[in-house]
Short mmCIF file of C-alpha atoms and ligand atoms in Angstrom, two decimals:
data_model
loop_
_atom_site.label_atom_id
_atom_site.label_comp_id
_atom_site.label_asym_id
_atom_site.label_seq_id
_atom_site.Cartn_x
_atom_site.Cartn_y
_atom_site.Cartn_z
CA MET A 1323 140.73 122.36 125.10
CA THR A 1324 143.01 122.17 128.14
CA ASN A 1325 141.51 122.61 131.60
CA ASP A 1326 143.65 125.54 132.64
CA PHE A 1327 142.65 127.71 129.70
CA ILE A 1328 139.35 129.56 129.38
CA TYR A 1329 138.35 130.43 125.85
CA ALA A 1330 135.87 133.29 125.46
CA ASP A 1331 136.61 134.40 121.91
CA TYR A 1332 134.18 132.22 119.93
CA ALA A 1333 133.35 135.09 117.57
CA ALA A 1334 136.96 134.98 116.36
CA ALA A 1335 137.02 131.20 115.88
CA THR A 1336 135.18 128.17 117.20
CA PRO A 1337 137.02 124.92 117.95
CA THR A 1338 136.52 122.31 115.24
CA ASP A 1339 134.16 119.67 116.65
CA SER A 1340 135.85 116.26 117.04
CA ARG A 1341 133.00 114.68 115.00
CA VAL A 1342 133.83 117.10 112.19
CA ILE A 1343 137.51 116.18 112.33
CA ALA A 1344 136.61 112.48 112.20
CA ALA A 1345 134.36 113.03 109.18
CA MET A 1346 137.10 114.93 107.35
CA GLN A 1347 139.92 112.49 108.09
CA PRO A 1348 139.44 110.02 105.18
CA TYR A 1349 139.42 112.86 102.66
CA PHE A 1350 143.03 113.73 103.43
CA SER A 1351 144.36 110.21 102.89
CA ASP A 1352 142.08 107.53 101.41
CA ILE A 1353 139.63 109.59 99.36
CA PHE A 1354 141.98 112.28 98.13
CA ALA A 1355 141.59 112.29 94.33
CA ASN A 1356 140.72 115.46 92.47
CA PRO A 1357 136.92 115.70 92.26
CA SER A 1358 137.24 116.87 88.63
CA SER A 1359 139.07 113.68 87.60
CA ALA A 1360 137.06 111.29 85.45
CA HIS A 1361 138.33 108.10 87.13
CA ALA A 1362 136.51 106.25 89.88
CA ALA A 1363 138.68 107.71 92.63
CA GLY A 1364 137.89 111.25 91.46
CA GLN A 1365 134.22 110.46 91.22
CA LYS A 1366 134.22 109.17 94.78
CA THR A 1367 135.59 112.51 95.98
CA ALA A 1368 133.15 114.39 93.75
CA ASN A 1369 130.24 112.40 95.21
CA ALA A 1370 131.33 113.33 98.72
CA ALA A 1371 131.39 117.02 97.77
CA GLU A 1372 127.96 116.73 96.15
CA GLY A 1373 126.55 115.00 99.25
CA ALA A 1374 127.89 117.86 101.36
CA ARG A 1375 126.41 120.42 98.97
CA LYS A 1376 122.98 118.81 99.50
CA VAL A 1377 123.35 118.94 103.30
CA ILE A 1378 124.27 122.63 103.14
CA ALA A 1379 121.42 123.37 100.74
CA ASP A 1380 118.85 121.63 102.96
CA PHE A 1381 120.16 123.55 105.99
CA ILE A 1382 119.12 126.90 104.48
CA ASN A 1383 116.25 125.58 102.32
CA ALA A 1384 118.09 126.10 99.04
CA ASN A 1385 118.82 123.86 96.05
CA PRO A 1386 122.26 122.20 95.81
CA GLU A 1387 122.93 124.03 92.50
CA GLU A 1388 122.68 127.31 94.41
CA ILE A 1389 125.57 126.45 96.79
CA TYR A 1390 129.17 127.50 96.03
CA PHE A 1391 132.14 126.65 98.24
CA THR A 1392 134.88 129.23 98.77
CA ALA A 1393 137.91 129.48 101.06
CA SER A 1394 136.64 132.04 103.59
CA GLY A 1395 133.83 134.32 104.64
CA THR A 1396 135.93 137.14 103.22
CA GLU A 1397 136.02 135.46 99.81
CA SER A 1398 132.27 134.76 99.82
CA ASN A 1399 131.54 138.38 100.73
CA ASN A 1400 133.90 139.66 98.03
CA LEU A 1401 132.34 137.33 95.47
CA ALA A 1402 128.85 138.49 96.42
CA VAL A 1403 129.61 142.20 96.22
CA LEU A 1404 132.11 142.28 93.35
CA GLY A 1405 130.44 139.49 91.38
CA VAL A 1406 126.99 141.09 91.53
CA SER A 1407 128.31 144.58 90.83
CA LYS A 1408 130.26 143.40 87.77
CA ALA A 1409 127.27 141.51 86.38
CA ASN A 1410 124.72 144.25 87.01
CA ASN A 1411 126.48 147.52 86.25
CA ASN A 1412 124.22 148.03 83.24
CA LYS A 1413 121.40 148.61 85.76
CA GLY A 1414 123.29 151.12 87.90
CA ARG A 1415 126.35 151.60 90.07
CA HIS A 1416 124.89 151.95 93.56
CA ILE A 1417 125.16 149.60 96.55
CA VAL A 1418 123.66 150.04 100.01
CA THR A 1419 125.23 148.61 103.14
CA THR A 1420 125.65 149.70 106.76
CA LYS A 1421 128.40 151.36 108.76
CA ILE A 1422 128.84 148.27 110.92
CA GLU A 1423 129.67 145.58 108.40
CA HIS A 1424 132.69 143.31 108.61
CA PRO A 1425 135.80 144.71 106.82
CA SER A 1426 135.29 142.09 104.10
CA ILE A 1427 132.20 144.07 103.07
CA LEU A 1428 133.30 147.61 104.00
CA ASN A 1429 136.66 147.37 102.27
CA VAL A 1430 135.32 145.84 99.09
CA CYS A 1431 132.73 148.65 98.99
CA ARG A 1432 135.51 151.21 99.48
CA ALA A 1433 137.39 149.62 96.58
CA LEU A 1434 134.28 149.93 94.39
CA GLU A 1435 133.99 153.61 95.35
CA ARG A 1436 137.45 154.11 93.88
CA ASP A 1437 135.98 152.61 90.72
CA ASP A 1438 133.16 155.20 90.59
CA TRP A 1439 130.51 153.16 92.37
CA GLU A 1440 128.30 155.01 94.80
CA ILE A 1441 127.97 153.32 98.18
CA THR A 1442 125.47 154.29 100.86
CA TYR A 1443 126.60 153.30 104.37
CA LEU A 1444 123.47 153.35 106.52
CA ASP A 1445 123.67 154.74 110.05
CA VAL A 1446 122.68 152.58 113.01
CA ASN A 1447 121.29 153.39 116.45
CA GLU A 1448 122.95 152.54 119.77
CA SER A 1449 121.82 148.90 119.39
CA GLY A 1450 123.35 148.60 115.94
CA GLU A 1451 119.93 148.70 114.23
CA ILE A 1452 119.30 150.43 110.92
CA SER A 1453 116.22 152.54 110.29
CA TYR A 1454 114.01 150.65 107.82
CA SER A 1455 112.57 153.89 106.46
CA GLU A 1456 116.09 155.24 105.85
CA LEU A 1457 116.91 152.01 104.06
CA GLU A 1458 113.87 152.42 101.83
CA GLU A 1459 114.75 156.05 101.10
CA SER A 1460 118.32 155.12 100.20
CA LEU A 1461 117.29 152.76 97.38
CA THR A 1462 117.13 154.22 93.87
CA THR A 1463 116.60 152.84 90.39
CA GLN A 1464 120.40 152.62 90.21
CA THR A 1465 120.74 150.38 93.29
CA VAL A 1466 121.83 146.85 92.45
CA LEU A 1467 122.54 145.35 95.88
CA LEU A 1468 121.89 145.67 99.58
CA SER A 1469 124.40 143.87 101.80
CA ILE A 1470 123.87 143.49 105.53
CA HIS A 1471 125.17 141.31 108.36
CA TYR A 1472 123.07 138.88 110.38
CA GLY A 1473 124.87 138.79 113.73
CA ASN A 1474 127.30 141.69 113.92
CA SER A 1475 130.75 140.38 114.82
CA GLU A 1476 131.37 142.96 117.55
CA ILE A 1477 127.98 143.60 119.13
CA GLY A 1478 125.87 140.71 117.83
CA THR A 1479 123.01 142.72 116.26
CA LEU A 1480 120.39 140.68 114.39
CA PRO A 1481 118.45 142.79 111.89
CA ASP A 1482 114.95 141.89 110.73
CA LEU A 1483 115.80 140.04 107.51
CA LYS A 1484 112.22 139.55 106.38
CA LYS A 1485 111.46 143.24 106.61
CA ILE A 1486 114.63 144.15 104.73
CA SER A 1487 113.94 141.55 102.10
CA GLU A 1488 110.47 142.98 101.46
CA ILE A 1489 111.96 146.45 101.00
CA CYS A 1490 114.53 145.04 98.56
CA LYS A 1491 111.94 143.10 96.60
CA ASN A 1492 109.67 146.16 96.32
CA ASN A 1493 112.59 148.11 94.89
CA ASP A 1494 114.04 145.39 92.64
CA VAL A 1495 117.30 145.27 94.61
CA LEU A 1496 119.30 142.10 95.27
CA PHE A 1497 119.68 141.16 98.94
CA HIS A 1498 122.93 139.73 100.36
CA VAL A 1499 123.29 138.59 103.98
CA ASP A 1500 126.59 137.97 105.78
CA ALA A 1501 125.60 135.40 108.42
CA CYS A 1502 129.09 134.24 109.44
CA GLN A 1503 128.42 134.85 113.13
CA ALA A 1504 124.86 133.60 113.32
CA LEU A 1505 124.26 130.11 112.05
CA SER A 1506 125.28 128.16 115.14
CA TYR A 1507 122.26 129.70 116.86
CA GLU A 1508 119.90 131.32 114.36
CA LYS A 1509 117.99 129.46 111.66
CA ILE A 1510 117.98 130.95 108.17
CA ASP A 1511 115.52 129.88 105.48
CA VAL A 1512 116.59 131.68 102.31
CA GLN A 1513 113.24 131.18 100.61
CA GLU A 1514 111.07 132.27 103.49
CA MET A 1515 113.35 135.22 104.21
CA GLY A 1516 113.70 136.21 100.54
CA ILE A 1517 117.51 136.18 100.55
CA ASP A 1518 119.31 136.28 97.19
CA LEU A 1519 122.87 135.70 98.41
CA LEU A 1520 124.08 134.33 101.75
CA THR A 1521 127.59 134.01 103.23
CA PHE A 1522 128.70 131.72 106.06
CA ASN A 1523 131.97 130.06 107.03
CA GLY A 1524 133.16 126.89 108.72
CA SER A 1525 135.42 128.54 111.25
CA LYS A 1526 132.55 130.17 113.16
CA MET A 1527 130.31 127.11 113.38
CA TYR A 1528 132.56 124.43 114.87
CA GLY A 1529 133.66 123.41 111.39
CA PRO A 1530 137.07 123.68 109.78
CA LYS A 1531 138.83 126.89 108.80
CA GLY A 1532 139.52 127.50 105.10
CA VAL A 1533 136.03 126.72 103.85
CA ALA A 1534 132.94 128.87 103.45
CA VAL A 1535 129.71 129.00 101.49
CA LEU A 1536 128.10 131.49 99.18
CA TYR A 1537 124.47 130.74 98.40
CA VAL A 1538 123.42 132.40 95.15
CA ARG A 1539 119.71 132.19 94.34
CA TYR A 1540 119.06 130.66 90.94
CA GLY A 1541 118.61 133.47 88.42
CA VAL A 1542 120.83 136.06 90.16
CA ASP A 1543 123.31 137.58 87.71
CA ILE A 1544 126.81 137.21 89.12
CA PHE A 1545 130.28 137.11 87.55
CA PRO A 1546 133.29 135.25 88.96
CA ILE A 1547 136.14 137.06 90.66
CA ILE A 1548 138.52 134.11 90.25
CA TYR A 1549 139.17 132.64 86.81
CA GLY A 1550 140.59 129.21 86.16
CA GLY A 1551 139.56 125.68 85.31
CA GLY A 1552 135.82 126.30 85.49
CA GLN A 1553 134.97 124.35 88.65
CA GLN A 1554 131.64 125.08 90.37
CA LYS A 1555 129.97 126.19 87.14
CA SER A 1556 132.86 128.61 86.52
CA LEU A 1557 131.70 130.89 89.35
CA ARG A 1558 134.47 129.70 91.64
CA SER A 1559 137.34 128.04 89.82
CA GLY A 1560 139.94 126.11 91.77
CA THR A 1561 140.12 122.52 92.99
CA GLU A 1562 137.50 122.08 95.69
CA ASN A 1563 138.70 121.67 99.28
CA VAL A 1564 136.83 118.40 99.75
CA PRO A 1565 137.93 117.69 103.35
CA GLY A 1566 136.77 121.20 104.27
CA ILE A 1567 133.52 120.83 102.35
CA VAL A 1568 132.77 117.50 104.07
CA GLY A 1569 133.72 119.15 107.36
CA ILE A 1570 131.40 122.15 107.04
CA ALA A 1571 128.55 119.81 106.08
CA LYS A 1572 129.19 117.72 109.20
CA ALA A 1573 129.27 120.91 111.29
CA VAL A 1574 125.88 121.81 109.83
CA GLU A 1575 124.43 118.38 110.66
CA ILE A 1576 125.57 118.81 114.27
CA ILE A 1577 124.05 122.29 114.44
CA GLU A 1578 120.75 120.95 113.09
CA ARG A 1579 120.68 118.47 115.95
CA GLN A 1580 121.76 120.66 118.85
CA CYS A 1581 121.22 124.28 117.83
CA GLU A 1582 118.27 124.85 120.14
CA ASP A 1583 120.01 123.31 123.18
CA ASP A 1584 123.24 125.20 122.46
CA LYS A 1585 121.31 128.42 122.11
CA GLN A 1586 119.48 127.99 125.40
CA THR A 1587 122.70 127.15 127.23
CA VAL A 1588 124.80 130.05 125.96
CA PHE A 1589 121.88 132.47 126.28
CA GLN A 1590 121.46 131.60 129.96
CA LEU A 1591 125.21 131.76 130.64
CA ARG A 1592 125.61 135.04 128.74
CA ASN A 1593 122.66 136.66 130.51
CA ASP A 1594 123.94 135.62 133.94
CA LEU A 1595 127.39 136.91 133.06
CA GLU A 1596 125.94 140.15 131.77
CA THR A 1597 123.90 140.65 134.95
CA GLN A 1598 126.96 140.09 137.10
CA LEU A 1599 129.13 142.45 135.06
CA GLU A 1600 126.46 145.13 135.19
CA ALA A 1601 126.27 144.67 138.95
CA LEU A 1602 129.97 145.50 139.04
CA GLY A 1603 129.12 148.77 137.28
CA LEU A 1604 130.29 147.81 133.78
CA LYS A 1605 128.40 149.15 130.76
CA ILE A 1606 127.15 146.63 128.17
CA ASN A 1607 127.04 147.91 124.59
CA ALA A 1608 124.02 147.39 122.32
CA LYS A 1609 122.16 145.39 124.94
CA ASN A 1610 118.64 146.49 124.08
CA GLY A 1611 118.35 145.30 120.50
CA LYS A 1612 117.83 141.79 119.13
CA ARG A 1613 121.27 140.20 119.21
CA LEU A 1614 123.15 136.92 119.20
CA PRO A 1615 122.84 134.87 122.40
CA ASN A 1616 126.58 134.45 122.97
CA HIS A 1617 127.95 137.99 122.51
CA LEU A 1618 128.94 140.53 125.13
CA SER A 1619 130.49 143.89 124.32
CA VAL A 1620 131.63 145.51 127.55
CA VAL A 1621 133.12 148.93 128.35
CA PHE A 1622 135.88 148.68 130.92
CA PRO A 1623 136.34 152.12 132.49
CA ASN A 1624 139.75 153.64 133.09
CA LEU A 1625 141.61 150.93 131.21
CA LYS A 1626 142.59 150.44 127.58
CA ASN A 1627 141.05 147.32 126.05
CA VAL A 1628 144.44 146.13 124.81
CA ASP A 1629 145.64 146.12 128.42
CA VAL A 1630 142.51 144.33 129.64
CA VAL A 1631 142.97 141.65 126.98
CA LYS A 1632 146.59 141.28 128.07
CA ILE A 1633 145.67 140.93 131.74
CA PHE A 1634 142.99 138.35 130.91
CA ASN A 1635 145.51 136.50 128.80
CA GLU A 1636 147.97 136.42 131.69
CA GLN A 1637 145.20 134.83 133.76
CA GLY A 1638 144.66 132.16 131.08
CA ILE A 1639 141.51 133.67 129.58
CA ALA A 1640 141.16 134.47 125.88
CA ILE A 1641 138.91 137.44 125.08
CA SER A 1642 139.33 140.14 122.47
CA ALA A 1643 139.38 143.91 122.18
CA GLY A 1644 136.25 145.46 120.74
CA SER A 1645 138.40 147.35 118.28
CA ALA A 1646 141.06 146.07 115.94
CA CYS A 1647 144.53 147.13 116.90
CA SER A 1648 148.12 146.82 115.87
CA SER A 1649 151.14 147.01 118.12
CA SER A 1650 151.91 150.62 117.22
CA SER A 1651 148.49 152.21 116.94
CA ILE A 1652 144.91 151.58 117.99
CA VAL A 1653 142.49 151.62 115.09
CA GLU A 1654 139.07 152.57 116.39
CA SER A 1655 136.30 150.16 115.53
CA ASP A 1656 133.87 151.35 112.82
CA VAL A 1657 131.14 149.44 114.62
CA LEU A 1658 131.62 151.06 118.01
CA ARG A 1659 131.97 154.51 116.47
CA ALA A 1660 128.72 153.94 114.55
CA ILE A 1661 126.82 153.12 117.75
CA ASP A 1662 127.99 156.47 119.07
CA LEU A 1663 130.51 155.45 121.69
CA SER A 1664 133.06 158.08 122.68
CA SER A 1665 136.66 157.53 121.67
CA GLU A 1666 137.44 156.72 125.28
CA GLU A 1667 134.67 154.11 125.45
CA ILE A 1668 135.72 152.55 122.14
CA GLN A 1669 139.24 152.08 123.39
CA ALA A 1670 137.92 150.61 126.62
CA THR A 1671 135.58 148.06 125.00
CA ILE A 1672 136.27 144.35 125.23
CA ARG A 1673 134.39 141.54 123.50
CA ILE A 1674 133.54 138.35 125.37
CA THR A 1675 131.99 135.65 123.21
CA ILE A 1676 131.10 132.30 124.69
CA GLY A 1677 130.20 128.99 123.07
CA ARG A 1678 129.47 125.28 123.33
CA GLU A 1679 132.29 124.50 125.74
CA THR A 1680 131.83 127.46 128.08
CA THR A 1681 130.85 126.56 131.64
CA LYS A 1682 129.40 128.48 134.56
CA LYS A 1683 132.79 128.13 136.24
CA ASP A 1684 134.43 129.88 133.28
CA CYS A 1685 131.96 132.75 133.58
CA ASP A 1686 132.53 133.00 137.35
CA GLN A 1687 136.25 133.25 136.66
CA ILE A 1688 135.66 136.08 134.15
CA VAL A 1689 133.55 137.94 136.72
CA ALA A 1690 136.21 137.42 139.39
CA ILE A 1691 138.91 138.93 137.19
CA CYS A 1692 136.73 141.88 136.23
CA ASN A 1693 135.98 142.46 139.90
CA LYS A 1694 139.66 142.32 140.82
CA LEU A 1695 140.63 144.67 138.00
CA LEU A 1696 137.97 147.16 138.99
CA SER A 1697 138.80 147.12 142.69
CA GLU A 1698 142.50 147.59 141.96
CA ARG A 1699 141.78 150.51 139.63
CA ILE A 1700 139.16 152.51 141.46
C1 PLP B 2313 130.44 138.76 110.14
C2 PLP B 2313 131.69 138.25 109.50
N1 PLP B 2313 131.80 138.28 108.17
C3 PLP B 2313 132.89 137.83 107.54
C4 PLP B 2313 133.96 137.33 108.23
C5 PLP B 2313 135.18 136.88 107.49
O1 PLP B 2313 135.33 135.51 107.56
P1 PLP B 2313 136.75 134.79 107.30
O2 PLP B 2313 137.57 135.04 108.51
O3 PLP B 2313 136.37 133.35 107.10
O4 PLP B 2313 137.32 135.39 106.08
C6 PLP B 2313 133.90 137.28 109.64
C7 PLP B 2313 135.04 136.78 110.41
O5 PLP B 2313 135.38 137.31 111.44
C8 PLP B 2313 132.74 137.77 110.28
O6 PLP B 2313 132.63 137.77 111.62
#
């Protein structure tokens, strides 16, 4: 990244690590053959993809046969929800999720509702946490799946996966976790945590864009949502993106080595930043629950978040609004509404997410701009 640009939007995308790019490079040019081809060149590519599958499987304590590569976190989430619902609708037509999921879960659930599925969207408290007793009460004999995030993309909430898994197991309900935001910092062991399906993507873990993973525990009934040549045991047809697959595996190897150090560094920087912003009088959303170490959701009084993002951008700092927006209208964030923020607060919320390359100087610069904005406004 260039020196005059401060990037604080790691929840939207992480830079691809140069070691990942180097690992991918040969698979664009020298080792390019189709992994389904029977010739030696194809087999070489296939072997690379299988090696990567093993790395990914080891990372989450799964078996390689339980790992499927897709093109995005959105696709993995859609495959989990649609694929499980299609395969299990003889059991019932009920899914439980929360009000603060990523749109790739919420919108696929809304689509299922139009197809006569019943969806329960669990409420959350001001920290983004569900009530475990409400979860238990929501499950019925008709419930086929519970889908929940691990690391909410706007406020960073980390639910207690083990507790949720126990509730699911006791009620014979499949358990899907969307961990796109978490794996650079939080370890997931699918066996220990009792997870049946797990989503994560390259673009949020210093890997490449255009590649993601869906772990599907052996024995889970799931149908494809894409039909074609039968690749990946017919669950996800389409020629595999081998450079991307090699890249996400390399990203995982790097995380294995430096996850703890990265976590400590961003946690310290984020906490210092948070303390300084609070000292300026800014409110931090969802700060009391267990959350990701690099997330900050901040209410900026008397200003619209779109304007704050614009001002930061003019100063060479990339942050994002806490709510999705288009040029003509502001769409209020489901997440921020669910944690009971007023409309005014929702439209004043910005998201600052830091990462591996963030420095103390970057954070000081963010504080300085916030200070300037506040003193000019008040
Ligand atoms: C929690 C979460 N789930 C799913 C996605 C979707 O991932 P992708 O952009 O790879 O489709 C994102 C991306 O922002 C996310 O943060």
